[in-house]
Each structure stands twice: as structure tokens, then as C-alpha cells.
Coordinates of C-alpha atoms and ligand atoms in Angstrom, one line a residue:
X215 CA -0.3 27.8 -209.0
X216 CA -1.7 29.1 -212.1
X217 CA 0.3 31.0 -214.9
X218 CA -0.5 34.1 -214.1
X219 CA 0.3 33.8 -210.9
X220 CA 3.6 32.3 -211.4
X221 CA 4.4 34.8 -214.0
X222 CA 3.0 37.6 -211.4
X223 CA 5.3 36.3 -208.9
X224 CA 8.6 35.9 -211.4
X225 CA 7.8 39.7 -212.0
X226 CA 8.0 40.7 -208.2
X227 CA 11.1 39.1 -207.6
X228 CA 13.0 40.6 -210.8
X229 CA 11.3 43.6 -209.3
X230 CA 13.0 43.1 -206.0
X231 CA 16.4 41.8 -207.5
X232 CA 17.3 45.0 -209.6
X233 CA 16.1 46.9 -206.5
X234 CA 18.4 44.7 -204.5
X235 CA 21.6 46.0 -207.0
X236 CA 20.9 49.3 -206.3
X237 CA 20.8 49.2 -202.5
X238 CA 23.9 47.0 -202.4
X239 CA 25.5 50.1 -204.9
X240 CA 24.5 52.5 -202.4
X241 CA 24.9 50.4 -198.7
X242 CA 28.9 49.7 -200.5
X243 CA 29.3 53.7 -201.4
X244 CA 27.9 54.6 -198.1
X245 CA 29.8 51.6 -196.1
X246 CA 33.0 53.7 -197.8
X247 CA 32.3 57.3 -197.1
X248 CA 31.6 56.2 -193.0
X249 CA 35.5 54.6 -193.2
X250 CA 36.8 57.5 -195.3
X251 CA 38.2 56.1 -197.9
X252 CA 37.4 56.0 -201.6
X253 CA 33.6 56.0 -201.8
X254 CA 33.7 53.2 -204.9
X255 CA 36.4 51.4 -203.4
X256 CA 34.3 48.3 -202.3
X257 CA 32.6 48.3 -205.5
X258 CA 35.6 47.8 -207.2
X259 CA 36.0 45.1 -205.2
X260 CA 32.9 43.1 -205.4
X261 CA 33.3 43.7 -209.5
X262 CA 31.2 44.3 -212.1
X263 CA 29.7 40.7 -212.0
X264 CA 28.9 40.5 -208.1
X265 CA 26.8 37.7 -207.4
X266 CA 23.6 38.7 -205.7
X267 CA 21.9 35.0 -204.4
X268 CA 18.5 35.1 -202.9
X269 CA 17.0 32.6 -200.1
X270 CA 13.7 32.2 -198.9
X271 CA 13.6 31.2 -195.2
X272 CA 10.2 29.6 -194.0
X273 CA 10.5 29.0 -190.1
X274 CA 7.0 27.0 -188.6
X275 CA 5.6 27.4 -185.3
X276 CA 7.2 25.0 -183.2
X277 CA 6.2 23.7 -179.7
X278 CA 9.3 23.5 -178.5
X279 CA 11.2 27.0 -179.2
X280 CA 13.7 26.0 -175.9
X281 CA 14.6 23.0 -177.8
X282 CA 14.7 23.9 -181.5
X283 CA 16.4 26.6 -183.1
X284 CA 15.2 27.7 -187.1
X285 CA 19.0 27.8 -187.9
X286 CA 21.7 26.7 -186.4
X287 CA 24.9 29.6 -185.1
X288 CA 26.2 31.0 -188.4
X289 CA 28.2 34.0 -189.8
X290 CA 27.6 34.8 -193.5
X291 CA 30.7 33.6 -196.2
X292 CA 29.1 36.3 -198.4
X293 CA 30.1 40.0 -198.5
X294 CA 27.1 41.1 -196.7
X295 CA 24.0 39.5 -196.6
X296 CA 20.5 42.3 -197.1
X297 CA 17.4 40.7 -195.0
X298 CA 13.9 41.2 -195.3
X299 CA 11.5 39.5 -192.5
X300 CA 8.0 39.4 -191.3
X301 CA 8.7 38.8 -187.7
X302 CA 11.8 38.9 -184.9
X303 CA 13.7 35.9 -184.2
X304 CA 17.6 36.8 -185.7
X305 CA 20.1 36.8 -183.0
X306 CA 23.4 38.1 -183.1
X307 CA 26.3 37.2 -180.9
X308 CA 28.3 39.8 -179.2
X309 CA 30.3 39.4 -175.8
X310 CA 28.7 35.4 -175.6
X311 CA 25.4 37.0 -175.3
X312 CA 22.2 36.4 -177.7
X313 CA 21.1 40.1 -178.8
X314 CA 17.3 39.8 -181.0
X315 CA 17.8 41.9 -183.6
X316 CA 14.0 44.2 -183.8
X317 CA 11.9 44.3 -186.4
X318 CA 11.5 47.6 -187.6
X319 CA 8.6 47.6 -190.1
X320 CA 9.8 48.5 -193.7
X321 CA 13.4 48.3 -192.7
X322 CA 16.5 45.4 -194.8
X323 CA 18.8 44.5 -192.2
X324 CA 22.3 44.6 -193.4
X325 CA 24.3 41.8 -192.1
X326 CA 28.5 41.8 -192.4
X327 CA 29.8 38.9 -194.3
X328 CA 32.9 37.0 -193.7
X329 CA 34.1 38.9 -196.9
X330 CA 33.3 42.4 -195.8
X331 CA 35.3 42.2 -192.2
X332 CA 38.4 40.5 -194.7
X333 CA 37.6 44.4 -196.8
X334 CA 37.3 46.2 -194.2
X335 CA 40.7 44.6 -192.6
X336 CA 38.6 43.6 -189.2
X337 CA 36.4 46.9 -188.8
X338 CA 33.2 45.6 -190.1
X339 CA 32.3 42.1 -188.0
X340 CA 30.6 39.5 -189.7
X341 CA 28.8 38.2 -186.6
X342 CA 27.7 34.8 -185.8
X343 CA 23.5 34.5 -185.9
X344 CA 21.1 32.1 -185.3
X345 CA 17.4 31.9 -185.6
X346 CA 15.3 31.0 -182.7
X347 CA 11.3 29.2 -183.0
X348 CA 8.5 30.9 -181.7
X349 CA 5.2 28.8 -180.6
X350 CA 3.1 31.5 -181.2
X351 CA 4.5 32.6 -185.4
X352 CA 5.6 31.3 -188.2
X353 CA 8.6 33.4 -189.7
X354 CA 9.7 34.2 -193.0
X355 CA 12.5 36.3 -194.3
X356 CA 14.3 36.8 -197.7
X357 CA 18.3 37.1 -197.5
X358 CA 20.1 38.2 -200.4
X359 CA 23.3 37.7 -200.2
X360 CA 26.1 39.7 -202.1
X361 CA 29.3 38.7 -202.9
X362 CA 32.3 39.4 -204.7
X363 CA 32.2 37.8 -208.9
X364 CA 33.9 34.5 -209.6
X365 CA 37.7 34.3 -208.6
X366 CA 38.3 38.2 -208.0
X367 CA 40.8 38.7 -205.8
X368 CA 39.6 40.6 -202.0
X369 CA 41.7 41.4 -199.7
X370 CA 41.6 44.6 -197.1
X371 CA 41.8 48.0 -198.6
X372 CA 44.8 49.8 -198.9
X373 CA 43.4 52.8 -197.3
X374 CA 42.1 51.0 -193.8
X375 CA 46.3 49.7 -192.9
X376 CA 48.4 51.7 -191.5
X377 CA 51.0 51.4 -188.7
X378 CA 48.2 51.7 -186.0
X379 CA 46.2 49.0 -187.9
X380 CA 48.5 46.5 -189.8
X381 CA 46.9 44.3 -192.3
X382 CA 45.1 41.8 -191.1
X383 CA 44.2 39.5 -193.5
X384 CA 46.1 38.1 -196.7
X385 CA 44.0 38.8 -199.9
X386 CA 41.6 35.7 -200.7
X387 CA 40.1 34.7 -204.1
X388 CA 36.5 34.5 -204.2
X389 CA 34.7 31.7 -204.4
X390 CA 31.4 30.4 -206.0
X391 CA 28.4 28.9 -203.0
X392 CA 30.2 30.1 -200.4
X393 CA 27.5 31.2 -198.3
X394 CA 27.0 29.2 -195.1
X395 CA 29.8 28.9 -192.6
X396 CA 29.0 26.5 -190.1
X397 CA 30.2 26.7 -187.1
X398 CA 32.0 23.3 -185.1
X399 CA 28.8 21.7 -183.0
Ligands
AKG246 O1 16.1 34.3 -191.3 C1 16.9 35.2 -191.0 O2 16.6 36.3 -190.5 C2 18.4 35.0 -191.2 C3 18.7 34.0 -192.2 C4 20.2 33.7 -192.3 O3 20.9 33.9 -191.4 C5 20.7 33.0 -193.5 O4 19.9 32.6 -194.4 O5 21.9 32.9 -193.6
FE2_247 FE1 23.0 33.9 -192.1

């Protein structure tokens, strides 16, 4: 790859990373107003220094989609996770059944984290996924994942327990890398 090329290509995704702050300061404010609680309550919680990690996912064609997945059954250690992809093939889990998640053209998929359902004291699922193979297109998505700064403290917010809903989970400290939850098997 040439320089200017690389250089072209640095600029996009700086583009695409400040762009990425904003839509996670809006998707939090937004994911706070639908629960009813303090719209910045969230932000405050993934700090001022939220990590924001990007991966590039390249899935090839494969011959054998029945036999190979892309990735293996997964749920997100991050807050949430945005995705950007050029093609289906994300499944979700819900009631032991594989649900594709469609492609809508233009559209990030927001994907709970293992750290927002601990925030959101169980409301918000961070659902197990996979990727399946397709013989006929290769697949690529970007996943940015968003999660709270070094060592902060998380834990479900005040506003979501009550005696109805008692707290769920005991407050966590954040940690550095964890992204991938594997799943026994
Ligand atoms: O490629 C995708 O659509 C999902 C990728 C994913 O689940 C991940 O990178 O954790
Ligand atoms: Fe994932």
C-alpha cells in the first residue's frame, strides 16, 4: 500500500472513531431516557475515559457453511458493542433458536454487552451471537466496542431497583481486553 493510501485510510478511520464517540454519547442518553432514569446516568458510568476498541472482521466464502461457522457462540464482555457490516450472517440467540439479524443498508447494529445488562440490572440482554459462512459472499463487518475506562466501578443503577426489581448484580470493576466471552464448547 502506498503512503497516501495508508495515510487516506488512517484518516477515514479517525473519521469514523470520533463519529463512533458521538453515537455511543447519544445510543447511552437515549438507552437512559427509554428506562426513565437520568438521561447521563450511563455516561457517568462508562467515564470520561471509555474505551472505544475497533475490530475488523473478514469472513471468506466457505464451501461448507453447515460445517463452519465465522465465529464461534459469543456474548460481548464490552458495554455494548456498535456493528457495521456489508452482508447478513449475525445470529442472535433467543428462546434456543438462531434469529439472522437483517441487514438494513446504512444502518450500526447495537449489540448489549455483558456490561450494559450488569447497568441496566438484567433489562438490557447481552445476547449470545455467532456468525454463520455463506458459499456464495464473503463478509466483513467493523465492531466497535465500548466499554467502561480502566477500573471504574459499574454496577446497576440506582434508579432500575426497586422492591419489584431487586438488584441483581453486585457492582464489578472494569477491566482492560475484556471483550470476548467464550462460551464452554
Ligand atoms: O461480524 C459480526 O457481525 C459480529 C462480530 C462479533 O460478534 C464480534 O466481533 O464480537
Ligand atoms: Fe461479538
Amino acid at each position: 500500500m502506498n503512503h497516501y493510501k495508508l495515510q487516506m485510510r488512517r484518516g477515514i478511520l479517525e473519521e469514523y472513531s470520533i463519529k463512533m464517540k458521538k453515537v455511543t454519547e447519544l445510543t447511552s442518553k437515549a438507552m437512559a431516557k427509554s428506562l426513565n432514569i437520568e438521561e447521563n446516568c450511563f455516561l457517568k458510568q462508562f467515564g470520561e475515559r471509555a474505551q472505544h476498541q475497533a475490530r475488523f472482521n473478514y469472513y471468506s466464502r466457505c464451501q461448507r457453511p453447515d460445517l463452519v461457522l465465522g465465529l464461534k457462540p459469543h456474548s460481548d464482555g464490552s458495554g455494548y458493542t456498535i456493528i457495521l457490516m456489508d452482508a447478513e450472517g449475525l445470529q442472535v440467540l433467543k428462546d434456543e433458536q438462531w434469529f439472522t439479524v437483517p441487514k438494513i443498508s446504512e444502518a450500526l447494529l447495537v449489540l448489549m454487552g455483558d456490561q450494559m445488562e450488569i447497568m441496566t440490572n438484567g433489562i438490557f440482554k447481552s445476547p449470545v451471537h455467532r456468525v454463520v459462512t455463506s458459499k456464495e459472499k464473503e463478509r466483513i463487518s467493523v465492531a466497535v466496542f465500548y466499554s467502561p475506562e480502566v477500573n471504574k466501578e459499574i454496577g446497576p443503577e440506582d434508579g432500575l431497583i426497586n422492591e419489584e426489581t431487586p438488584r441483581l448484580f453486585k457492582k464489578l470493576q472494569a477491566i482492560k481486553g475484556n471483550i470476548l466471552k467464550r462460551l464452554p464448547g
